Amino acid sequence: MIHHLRAAGVSLVLDSRGEGVPAIVHWGRDLGALSHEQLAALADAAIPAVGPSSLDAPLRLTLVPALAEGWSGRPAVSIVPAPSTPHAVSTSRDADTLLVSCTWGAALISIHLTLTAQGVLTQRTTVRNTSDDPLALDAVAAVLPLPARAREMLDFSGRWVHEREPQRLTPGHGLWLRETRHGRGGHDSPFLMAAGTPGFDFESGEIWAVHVAWSGDVAQWFERTDLGPTVLGGGERLSRQQLDPDAEYVSPEVVAVWSDAGLNGLSDRLHPWIRSWSTIGRERPITLNTWEAVYFDQSPERLTPLVARAAEVGVERFVLDDGWFRGRTDDRRALGDWIVDEHRWPHGLGPLIERVRAAGMEFGLWVEPEMVSLDSELARAHPDWLLTDPATTTWRWQHVLDLDRPEVAAHLFERLDALLRAHPIAYLKWDHNRDLLAPDSGAQVRALYALLDRLRAAHPEVEIESCASGGARIDLGILRRVERVWTSDTNDPIDRQRIQRWTGVLVPPEYLGSHLGDATAHFTGRTSALGFRFATALFGHAGIESDLTRLTDADLQLVRRWTQLHRRHRALLHRGRAVRIDSPDPAVLAHGVVAQDRSEALFSVAVIDRTDTALPAPVRLIGLDPDRGYEVRLLDVGEPSRTVQDAPPPWLAEGVRLPGRVLQEIGLPMPLLTPGSALVLHVTA
């Protein structure tokens, strides 16, 4: 039988005829309603020629392509001892999901393919050992065919405070493989691997993309050879994983997306799909985190004035960062001892929490449960709980706890559960400040997920943020268990403009922690204007990472106006359609959020470097209804943008009214912003 899944302009055609493993005939643009006869004709017509000095039968790229069948590319499933060829058992359909079962030697392989209402394709593969002897798995992944026109690639790299740096290339023949070995995504995570028509960008081009929804080591690849199809692949990176008799391995979910409207088109599918299962159930509170305000200098005397200032400017959640527990005077000791420091907090955290709540704010707390310092009571009592030998190199002066040990997971749950039961804590900032440096991360990640799931079940009212040295663990596996991610440790708005722009292709803006930092950024030393910082932190889950007690009264008033502005537009910012605007000048970054009914929008225009012309090109305002009229006005974010000009564009004085089609096609000239400046436009129908 040939199965045809259709949703939101996407088609998946799977040929399951015969005894072989089913093969994807088409994944991409919707083919319309096709009869059984037409589907059969399509599948038959897609069979390629047989070339000279090659297989004597046409090559067929199945869901489990095998070397014995002629697939010499990277395998989707690799089993040791290696069987010959897989055989189909059954293919069934349940609404939008296809379940394919096949046998390969002693392995029973089950593949779930789902095409969601948003047009997102997901694949999850289960391998069960049906024999009396162990098997070993070297790979369990998805391999998806691409058309030949998908020639240009985009994926990501990066480092600390410079996450999600895009890299573009046009591979020749061979394999472009990205494997991670961090035990978490890593700052250099491939994140989202996309292949598309040459020149694709945010607004244009046909793109196929894959993301592995997994918080450990992954393998993602693009492969193109003279001998077979072009493919995208992805899955957990395995290190010869043993599968005992009757045991099974369940792969992470592989998320695949097609768009004919550029990278924005990927977001148009991913964001609504993520929102369909998101655990976010209320408005995102404006958050103050104490880290860059006080670092380890914690005491009631130091923090009480900060609580008062936070409440004055409109903060809704106050988060106490690292340094609250016994002996934690710096980053070299005490991790793992989750007991309140009696010297810093002689009356416990209760008085601080009461003060925060009395001021109308929620209280949040930083934790790093997966880690331990050698200089800690926990490490001295249980050195065997470490994931790696205590003599191995530390990272940020700490080691990793082996969460796969039941007693370790039980201990961590008991400590966290006790904290949450003892205090009205509404939020945990869950950090992860080092790589595992272990050959296999799978058991650790599954144990982490189990711990998070257990904690969330016990405390469903508590929200969790995923932080990992900033943005080193942002993926759709962790996103199912948290309500926020810390996008990067840098609050420098120039860096944040780029990092948030690219992280937001996959992750909706309401998840992306985006904070107003100090005038001089702590990690770059760059100084930026308050208005630029306001405009950058406005778009996302807004917060503050600054010692408000050091601000002047005038600046505090501006911060208060900014939080009011964010609250006024929060529903639009967190529920609208996120768009990024292509620019002929890489120094100009423009993006926006458009209401789902296209009645309103906010657009940001930032200049992060010297522009390539004295008069930059007009900025087009995309995503609007071409047939509606709109009014465009400059939004006062609290401080004027910095410009160097004799006169601004005249339309800025009173705003302008134009049809959406004109704003999208022609755009508007912008004031001559200096590097490190931004403005925000408010557009209403």
PDB file of C-alpha atoms in Angstrom, residues 505-638:
ATOM      1  CA  VAL A 505      14.282  30.217  14.080  1.00  0.00           C
ATOM      2  CA  LEU A 506      13.580  27.092  16.146  1.00  0.00           C
ATOM      3  CA  VAL A 507      12.397  28.343  19.542  1.00  0.00           C
ATOM      4  CA  PRO A 508       9.402  30.700  20.016  1.00  0.00           C
ATOM      5  CA  PRO A 509      10.253  34.083  21.566  1.00  0.00           C
ATOM      6  CA  GLU A 510       8.330  33.523  24.804  1.00  0.00           C
ATOM      7  CA  TYR A 511      10.935  30.895  25.810  1.00  0.00           C
ATOM      8  CA  LEU A 512      14.009  33.043  25.158  1.00  0.00           C
ATOM      9  CA  GLY A 513      15.335  34.705  28.294  1.00  0.00           C
ATOM     10  CA  SER A 514      16.414  38.202  27.227  1.00  0.00           C
ATOM     11  CA  HIS A 515      17.755  40.516  29.920  1.00  0.00           C
ATOM     12  CA  LEU A 516      18.550  44.167  30.303  1.00  0.00           C
ATOM     13  CA  GLY A 517      22.209  44.202  31.387  1.00  0.00           C
ATOM     14  CA  ASP A 518      24.610  46.845  32.641  1.00  0.00           C
ATOM     15  CA  ALA A 519      25.793  49.679  30.411  1.00  0.00           C
ATOM     16  CA  THR A 520      29.199  48.009  30.163  1.00  0.00           C
ATOM     17  CA  ALA A 521      28.693  44.349  29.295  1.00  0.00           C
ATOM     18  CA  HIS A 522      30.434  42.064  31.784  1.00  0.00           C
ATOM     19  CA  PHE A 523      31.860  39.621  29.224  1.00  0.00           C
ATOM     20  CA  THR A 524      32.779  41.881  26.291  1.00  0.00           C
ATOM     21  CA  GLY A 525      33.579  45.190  27.970  1.00  0.00           C
ATOM     22  CA  ARG A 526      31.497  47.032  25.354  1.00  0.00           C
ATOM     23  CA  THR A 527      29.388  49.943  26.510  1.00  0.00           C
ATOM     24  CA  SER A 528      25.944  50.390  25.001  1.00  0.00           C
ATOM     25  CA  ALA A 529      23.165  52.924  25.286  1.00  0.00           C
ATOM     26  CA  LEU A 530      20.183  52.174  27.481  1.00  0.00           C
ATOM     27  CA  GLY A 531      17.813  52.506  24.521  1.00  0.00           C
ATOM     28  CA  PHE A 532      19.695  49.838  22.564  1.00  0.00           C
ATOM     29  CA  ARG A 533      19.538  47.500  25.547  1.00  0.00           C
ATOM     30  CA  PHE A 534      15.821  48.225  25.959  1.00  0.00           C
ATOM     31  CA  ALA A 535      15.032  47.483  22.315  1.00  0.00           C
ATOM     32  CA  THR A 536      17.030  44.229  22.366  1.00  0.00           C
ATOM     33  CA  ALA A 537      15.629  42.802  25.621  1.00  0.00           C
ATOM     34  CA  LEU A 538      12.041  43.750  24.725  1.00  0.00           C
ATOM     35  CA  PHE A 539      11.705  40.853  22.257  1.00  0.00           C
ATOM     36  CA  GLY A 540      11.675  37.657  24.292  1.00  0.00           C
ATOM     37  CA  HIS A 541      10.990  36.614  27.870  1.00  0.00           C
ATOM     38  CA  ALA A 542      12.153  39.943  29.230  1.00  0.00           C
ATOM     39  CA  GLY A 543      14.171  40.417  32.378  1.00  0.00           C
ATOM     40  CA  ILE A 544      16.876  42.371  34.134  1.00  0.00           C
ATOM     41  CA  GLU A 545      20.450  41.334  35.000  1.00  0.00           C
ATOM     42  CA  SER A 546      21.783  44.448  36.694  1.00  0.00           C
ATOM     43  CA  ASP A 547      22.320  45.973  40.128  1.00  0.00           C
ATOM     44  CA  LEU A 548      19.393  48.366  40.170  1.00  0.00           C
ATOM     45  CA  THR A 549      20.628  49.913  43.413  1.00  0.00           C
ATOM     46  CA  ARG A 550      23.427  51.576  41.449  1.00  0.00           C
ATOM     47  CA  LEU A 551      21.148  53.194  38.853  1.00  0.00           C
ATOM     48  CA  THR A 552      20.222  56.861  38.984  1.00  0.00           C
ATOM     49  CA  ASP A 553      16.643  57.844  39.690  1.00  0.00           C
ATOM     50  CA  ALA A 554      16.310  58.963  36.076  1.00  0.00           C
ATOM     51  CA  ASP A 555      17.449  55.595  34.742  1.00  0.00           C
ATOM     52  CA  LEU A 556      15.185  53.762  37.187  1.00  0.00           C
ATOM     53  CA  GLN A 557      12.259  55.738  35.841  1.00  0.00           C
ATOM     54  CA  LEU A 558      13.218  54.691  32.310  1.00  0.00           C
ATOM     55  CA  VAL A 559      13.456  51.042  33.363  1.00  0.00           C
ATOM     56  CA  ARG A 560      10.007  51.310  34.957  1.00  0.00           C
ATOM     57  CA  ARG A 561       8.591  52.710  31.703  1.00  0.00           C
ATOM     58  CA  TRP A 562      10.263  49.879  29.791  1.00  0.00           C
ATOM     59  CA  THR A 563       8.690  47.148  31.946  1.00  0.00           C
ATOM     60  CA  GLN A 564       5.320  48.846  31.493  1.00  0.00           C
ATOM     61  CA  LEU A 565       5.888  48.895  27.748  1.00  0.00           C
ATOM     62  CA  HIS A 566       6.736  45.199  27.732  1.00  0.00           C
ATOM     63  CA  ARG A 567       3.625  44.327  29.721  1.00  0.00           C
ATOM     64  CA  ARG A 568       1.492  46.385  27.366  1.00  0.00           C
ATOM     65  CA  HIS A 569       2.756  44.479  24.314  1.00  0.00           C
ATOM     66  CA  ARG A 570       3.527  41.123  25.973  1.00  0.00           C
ATOM     67  CA  ALA A 571       0.619  39.229  24.443  1.00  0.00           C
ATOM     68  CA  LEU A 572       1.702  40.271  20.956  1.00  0.00           C
ATOM     69  CA  LEU A 573       5.389  39.568  21.608  1.00  0.00           C
ATOM     70  CA  HIS A 574       4.717  36.081  22.987  1.00  0.00           C
ATOM     71  CA  ARG A 575       1.843  34.884  20.818  1.00  0.00           C
ATOM     72  CA  GLY A 576       2.462  36.522  17.482  1.00  0.00           C
ATOM     73  CA  ARG A 577       4.262  35.344  14.374  1.00  0.00           C
ATOM     74  CA  ALA A 578       8.012  35.952  14.582  1.00  0.00           C
ATOM     75  CA  VAL A 579       9.585  37.190  11.342  1.00  0.00           C
ATOM     76  CA  ARG A 580      13.118  38.112  10.396  1.00  0.00           C
ATOM     77  CA  ILE A 581      13.718  40.510   7.511  1.00  0.00           C
ATOM     78  CA  ASP A 582      16.388  39.962   4.872  1.00  0.00           C
ATOM     79  CA  SER A 583      18.779  42.881   4.576  1.00  0.00           C
ATOM     80  CA  PRO A 584      21.306  43.686   1.821  1.00  0.00           C
ATOM     81  CA  ASP A 585      23.553  45.035   4.585  1.00  0.00           C
ATOM     82  CA  PRO A 586      24.740  42.578   7.282  1.00  0.00           C
ATOM     83  CA  ALA A 587      25.155  45.493   9.688  1.00  0.00           C
ATOM     84  CA  VAL A 588      21.380  46.062   9.747  1.00  0.00           C
ATOM     85  CA  LEU A 589      19.322  43.450  11.596  1.00  0.00           C
ATOM     86  CA  ALA A 590      15.561  43.806  11.352  1.00  0.00           C
ATOM     87  CA  HIS A 591      12.925  41.515  12.771  1.00  0.00           C
ATOM     88  CA  GLY A 592       9.408  41.664  14.123  1.00  0.00           C
ATOM     89  CA  VAL A 593       6.409  39.985  15.685  1.00  0.00           C
ATOM     90  CA  VAL A 594       3.090  40.181  13.832  1.00  0.00           C
ATOM     91  CA  ALA A 595      -0.259  39.446  15.449  1.00  0.00           C
ATOM     92  CA  GLN A 596      -1.881  36.251  14.234  1.00  0.00           C
ATOM     93  CA  ASP A 597      -4.750  38.277  12.727  1.00  0.00           C
ATOM     94  CA  ARG A 598      -2.224  40.765  11.268  1.00  0.00           C
ATOM     95  CA  SER A 599      -3.903  43.667  13.060  1.00  0.00           C
ATOM     96  CA  GLU A 600      -0.751  44.806  14.839  1.00  0.00           C
ATOM     97  CA  ALA A 601       3.013  44.335  14.776  1.00  0.00           C
ATOM     98  CA  LEU A 602       6.218  45.425  16.454  1.00  0.00           C
ATOM     99  CA  PHE A 603       9.424  45.673  14.410  1.00  0.00           C
ATOM    100  CA  SER A 604      12.981  46.203  15.603  1.00  0.00           C
ATOM    101  CA  VAL A 605      15.695  47.726  13.439  1.00  0.00           C
ATOM    102  CA  ALA A 606      19.212  47.486  14.860  1.00  0.00           C
ATOM    103  CA  VAL A 607      22.561  48.589  13.475  1.00  0.00           C
ATOM    104  CA  ILE A 608      25.375  46.478  14.907  1.00  0.00           C
ATOM    105  CA  ASP A 609      28.313  47.666  12.772  1.00  0.00           C
ATOM    106  CA  ARG A 610      29.305  50.237  10.180  1.00  0.00           C
ATOM    107  CA  THR A 611      26.738  50.266   7.384  1.00  0.00           C
ATOM    108  CA  ASP A 612      27.964  49.686   3.857  1.00  0.00           C
ATOM    109  CA  THR A 613      26.339  52.863   2.489  1.00  0.00           C
ATOM    110  CA  ALA A 614      25.786  56.348   3.863  1.00  0.00           C
ATOM    111  CA  LEU A 615      22.043  55.961   3.335  1.00  0.00           C
ATOM    112  CA  PRO A 616      21.012  52.380   4.125  1.00  0.00           C
ATOM    113  CA  ALA A 617      18.219  50.816   2.105  1.00  0.00           C
ATOM    114  CA  PRO A 618      14.633  51.217   3.326  1.00  0.00           C
ATOM    115  CA  VAL A 619      13.485  48.510   5.736  1.00  0.00           C
ATOM    116  CA  ARG A 620      10.556  46.442   4.517  1.00  0.00           C
ATOM    117  CA  LEU A 621       7.917  45.533   7.100  1.00  0.00           C
ATOM    118  CA  ILE A 622       6.898  41.997   6.200  1.00  0.00           C
ATOM    119  CA  GLY A 623       4.112  39.695   7.322  1.00  0.00           C
ATOM    120  CA  LEU A 624       1.346  42.287   7.070  1.00  0.00           C
ATOM    121  CA  ASP A 625      -1.945  41.934   5.210  1.00  0.00           C
ATOM    122  CA  PRO A 626      -1.220  43.401   1.764  1.00  0.00           C
ATOM    123  CA  ASP A 627      -4.801  44.618   1.375  1.00  0.00           C
ATOM    124  CA  ARG A 628      -5.147  46.429   4.697  1.00  0.00           C
ATOM    125  CA  GLY A 629      -4.060  49.924   5.572  1.00  0.00           C
ATOM    126  CA  TYR A 630      -1.575  50.388   8.415  1.00  0.00           C
ATOM    127  CA  GLU A 631      -0.277  53.208  10.531  1.00  0.00           C
ATOM    128  CA  VAL A 632       3.436  53.059  11.400  1.00  0.00           C
ATOM    129  CA  ARG A 633       4.824  55.023  14.343  1.00  0.00           C
ATOM    130  CA  LEU A 634       8.089  55.092  16.218  1.00  0.00           C
ATOM    131  CA  LEU A 635       7.644  53.409  19.607  1.00  0.00           C
ATOM    132  CA  ASP A 636       9.162  55.200  22.575  1.00  0.00           C
ATOM    133  CA  VAL A 637      11.131  52.462  24.361  1.00  0.00           C
ATOM    134  CA  GLY A 638      12.450  54.858  27.005  1.00  0.00           C
TER     135      GLY A 638
END
